XYZ file of N, CA, C and O in Angstrom:
268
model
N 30.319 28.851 -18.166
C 28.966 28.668 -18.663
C 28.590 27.181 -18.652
O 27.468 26.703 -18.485
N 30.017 26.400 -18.911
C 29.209 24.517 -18.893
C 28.910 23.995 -17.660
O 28.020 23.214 -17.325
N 29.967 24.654 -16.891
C 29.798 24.507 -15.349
C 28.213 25.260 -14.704
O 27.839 24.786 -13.631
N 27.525 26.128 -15.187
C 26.462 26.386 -14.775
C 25.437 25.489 -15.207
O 24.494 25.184 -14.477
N 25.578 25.083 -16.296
C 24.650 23.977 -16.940
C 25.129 22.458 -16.343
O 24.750 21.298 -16.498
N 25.397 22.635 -16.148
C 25.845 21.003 -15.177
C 25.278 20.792 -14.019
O 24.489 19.926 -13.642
N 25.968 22.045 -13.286
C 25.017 22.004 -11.868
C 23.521 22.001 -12.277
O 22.869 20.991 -12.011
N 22.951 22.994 -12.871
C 21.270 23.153 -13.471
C 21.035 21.638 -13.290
O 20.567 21.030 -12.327
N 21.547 21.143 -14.632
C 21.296 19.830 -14.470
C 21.171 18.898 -13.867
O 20.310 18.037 -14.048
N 22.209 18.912 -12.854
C 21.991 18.035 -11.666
C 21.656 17.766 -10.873
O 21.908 16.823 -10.122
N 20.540 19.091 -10.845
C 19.767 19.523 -9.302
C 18.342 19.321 -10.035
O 17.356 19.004 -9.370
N 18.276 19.502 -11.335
C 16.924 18.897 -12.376
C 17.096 17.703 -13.030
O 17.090 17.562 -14.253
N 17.279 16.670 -12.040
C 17.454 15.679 -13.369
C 16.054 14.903 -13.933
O 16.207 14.410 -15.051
N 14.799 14.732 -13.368
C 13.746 14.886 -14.484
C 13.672 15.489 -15.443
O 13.723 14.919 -16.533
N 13.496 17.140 -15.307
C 13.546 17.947 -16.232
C 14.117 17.809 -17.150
O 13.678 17.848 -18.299
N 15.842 17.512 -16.599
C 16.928 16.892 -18.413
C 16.358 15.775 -18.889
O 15.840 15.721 -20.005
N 16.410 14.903 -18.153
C 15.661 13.632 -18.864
C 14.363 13.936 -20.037
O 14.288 13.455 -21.168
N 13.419 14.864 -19.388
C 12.367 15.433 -19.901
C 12.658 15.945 -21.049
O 12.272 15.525 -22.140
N 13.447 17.003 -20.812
C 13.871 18.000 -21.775
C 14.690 17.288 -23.053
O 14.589 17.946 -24.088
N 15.589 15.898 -23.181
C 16.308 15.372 -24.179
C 15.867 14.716 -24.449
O 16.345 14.208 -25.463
N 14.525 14.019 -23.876
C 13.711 12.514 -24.608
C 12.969 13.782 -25.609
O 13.111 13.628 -26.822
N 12.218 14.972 -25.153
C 11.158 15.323 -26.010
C 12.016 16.140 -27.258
O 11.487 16.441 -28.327
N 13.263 16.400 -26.952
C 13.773 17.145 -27.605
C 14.293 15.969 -29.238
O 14.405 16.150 -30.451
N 14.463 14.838 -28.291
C 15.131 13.933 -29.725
C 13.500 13.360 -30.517
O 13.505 12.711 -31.564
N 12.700 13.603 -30.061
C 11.697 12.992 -30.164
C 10.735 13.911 -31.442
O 10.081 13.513 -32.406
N 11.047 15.371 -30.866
C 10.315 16.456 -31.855
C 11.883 16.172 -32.955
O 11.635 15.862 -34.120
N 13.168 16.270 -32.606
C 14.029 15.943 -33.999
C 13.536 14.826 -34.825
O 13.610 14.882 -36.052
N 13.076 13.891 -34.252
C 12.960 12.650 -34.946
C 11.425 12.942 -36.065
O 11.212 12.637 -37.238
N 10.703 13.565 -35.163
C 9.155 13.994 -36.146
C 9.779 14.653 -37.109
O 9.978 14.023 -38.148
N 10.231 16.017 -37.034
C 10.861 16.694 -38.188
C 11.531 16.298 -38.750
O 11.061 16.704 -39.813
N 12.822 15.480 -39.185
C 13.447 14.491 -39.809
C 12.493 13.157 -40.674
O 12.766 12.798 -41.819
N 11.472 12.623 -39.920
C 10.761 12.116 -40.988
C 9.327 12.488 -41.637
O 8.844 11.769 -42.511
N 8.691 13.615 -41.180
C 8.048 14.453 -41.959
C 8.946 14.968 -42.947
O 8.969 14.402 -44.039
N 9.874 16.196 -42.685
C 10.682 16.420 -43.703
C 11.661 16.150 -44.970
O 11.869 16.922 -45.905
N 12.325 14.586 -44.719
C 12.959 13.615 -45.685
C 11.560 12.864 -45.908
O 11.044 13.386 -46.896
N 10.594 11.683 -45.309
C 10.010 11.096 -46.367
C 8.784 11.609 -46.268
O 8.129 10.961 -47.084
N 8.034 12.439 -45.721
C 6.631 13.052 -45.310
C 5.670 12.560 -45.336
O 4.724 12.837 -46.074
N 5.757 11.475 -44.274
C 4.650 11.475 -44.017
C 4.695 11.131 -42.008
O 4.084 10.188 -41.505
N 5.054 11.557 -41.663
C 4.991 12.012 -40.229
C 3.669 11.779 -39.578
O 2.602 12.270 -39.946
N 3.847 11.019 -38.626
C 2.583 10.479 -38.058
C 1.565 11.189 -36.658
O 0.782 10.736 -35.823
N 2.153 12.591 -37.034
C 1.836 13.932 -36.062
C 2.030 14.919 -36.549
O 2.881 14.898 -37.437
N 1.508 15.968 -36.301
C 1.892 17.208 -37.187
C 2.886 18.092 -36.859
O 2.787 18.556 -35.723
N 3.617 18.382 -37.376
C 5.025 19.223 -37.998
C 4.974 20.150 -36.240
O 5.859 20.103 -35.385
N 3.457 21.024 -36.151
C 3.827 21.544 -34.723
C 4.237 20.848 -33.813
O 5.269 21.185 -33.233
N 3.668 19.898 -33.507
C 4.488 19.028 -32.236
C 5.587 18.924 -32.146
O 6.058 18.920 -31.009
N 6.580 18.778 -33.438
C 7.879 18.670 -33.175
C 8.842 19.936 -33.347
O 10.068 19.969 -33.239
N 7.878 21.050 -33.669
C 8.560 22.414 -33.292
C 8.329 22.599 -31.827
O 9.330 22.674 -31.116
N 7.096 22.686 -31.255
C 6.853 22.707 -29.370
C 7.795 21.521 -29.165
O 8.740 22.225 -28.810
N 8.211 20.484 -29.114
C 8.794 19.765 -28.778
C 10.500 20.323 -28.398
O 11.049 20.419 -27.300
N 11.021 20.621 -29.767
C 12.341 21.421 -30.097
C 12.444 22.747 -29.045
O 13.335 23.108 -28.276
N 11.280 23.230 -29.336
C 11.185 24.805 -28.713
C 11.288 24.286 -27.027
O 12.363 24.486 -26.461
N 10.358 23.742 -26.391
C 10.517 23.464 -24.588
C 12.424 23.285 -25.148
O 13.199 24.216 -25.368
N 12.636 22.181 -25.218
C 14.235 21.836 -25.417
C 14.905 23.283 -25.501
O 15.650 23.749 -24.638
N 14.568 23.832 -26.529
C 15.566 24.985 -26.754
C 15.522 26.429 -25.228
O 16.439 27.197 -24.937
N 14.168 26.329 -24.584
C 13.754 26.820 -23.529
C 14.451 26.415 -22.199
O 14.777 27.307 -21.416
N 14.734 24.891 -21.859
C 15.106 24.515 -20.737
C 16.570 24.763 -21.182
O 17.214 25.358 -20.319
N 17.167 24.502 -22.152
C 18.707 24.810 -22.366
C 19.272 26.174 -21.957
O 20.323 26.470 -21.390
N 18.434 26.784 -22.335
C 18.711 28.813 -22.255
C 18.633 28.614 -20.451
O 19.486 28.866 -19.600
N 17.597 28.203 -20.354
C 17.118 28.368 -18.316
C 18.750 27.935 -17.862
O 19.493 28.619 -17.158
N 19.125 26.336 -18.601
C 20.155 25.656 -17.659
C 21.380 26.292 -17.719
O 22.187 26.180 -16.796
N 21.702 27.233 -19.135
C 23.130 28.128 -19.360
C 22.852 29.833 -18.775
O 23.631 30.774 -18.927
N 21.684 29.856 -18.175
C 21.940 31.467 -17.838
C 21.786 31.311 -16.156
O 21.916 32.335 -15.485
N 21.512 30.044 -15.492
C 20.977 29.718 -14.057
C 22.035 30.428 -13.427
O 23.056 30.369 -14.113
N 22.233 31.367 -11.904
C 23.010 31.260 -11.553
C 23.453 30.204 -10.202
O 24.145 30.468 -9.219
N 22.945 29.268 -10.485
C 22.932 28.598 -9.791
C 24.798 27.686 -9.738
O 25.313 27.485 -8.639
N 25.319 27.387 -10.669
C 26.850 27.254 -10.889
C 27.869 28.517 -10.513
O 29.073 28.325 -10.681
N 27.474 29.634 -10.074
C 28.412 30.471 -9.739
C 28.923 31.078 -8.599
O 29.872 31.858 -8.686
């Protein structure tokens, strides 16, 4: 399964790039909305943010593109 996500990856490497800047980026909104609140975007953005992330991860571990 890591071996399928590797290759994914390596044949998308915008997309990862894409996919881990927006992904640390919606963590980072939710982390400071949630500890000091006042978040300088609203709470959805950094769930769509999380969610694409959690979307391209599923695509890169089920691809059969590694097998």
């Amino acid at each position: 399964m890591i071996k399928q996500a590797i290759k994914y990856w390596s044949e998308h490497v915008i997309l990862s790039s894409l996919s881990h800047a927006l992904g640390g980026f919606g963590a980072a909104l939710l982390l400071q909305h949630y500890l000091v609140g006042n978040a300088f975007l609203p709470t959805i953005v950094g769930w769509v943010a999380l969610g694409f992330t959690a979307v391209t991860h599923f695509f890169a571990y089920t691809s059969s593109n590694g097998r």
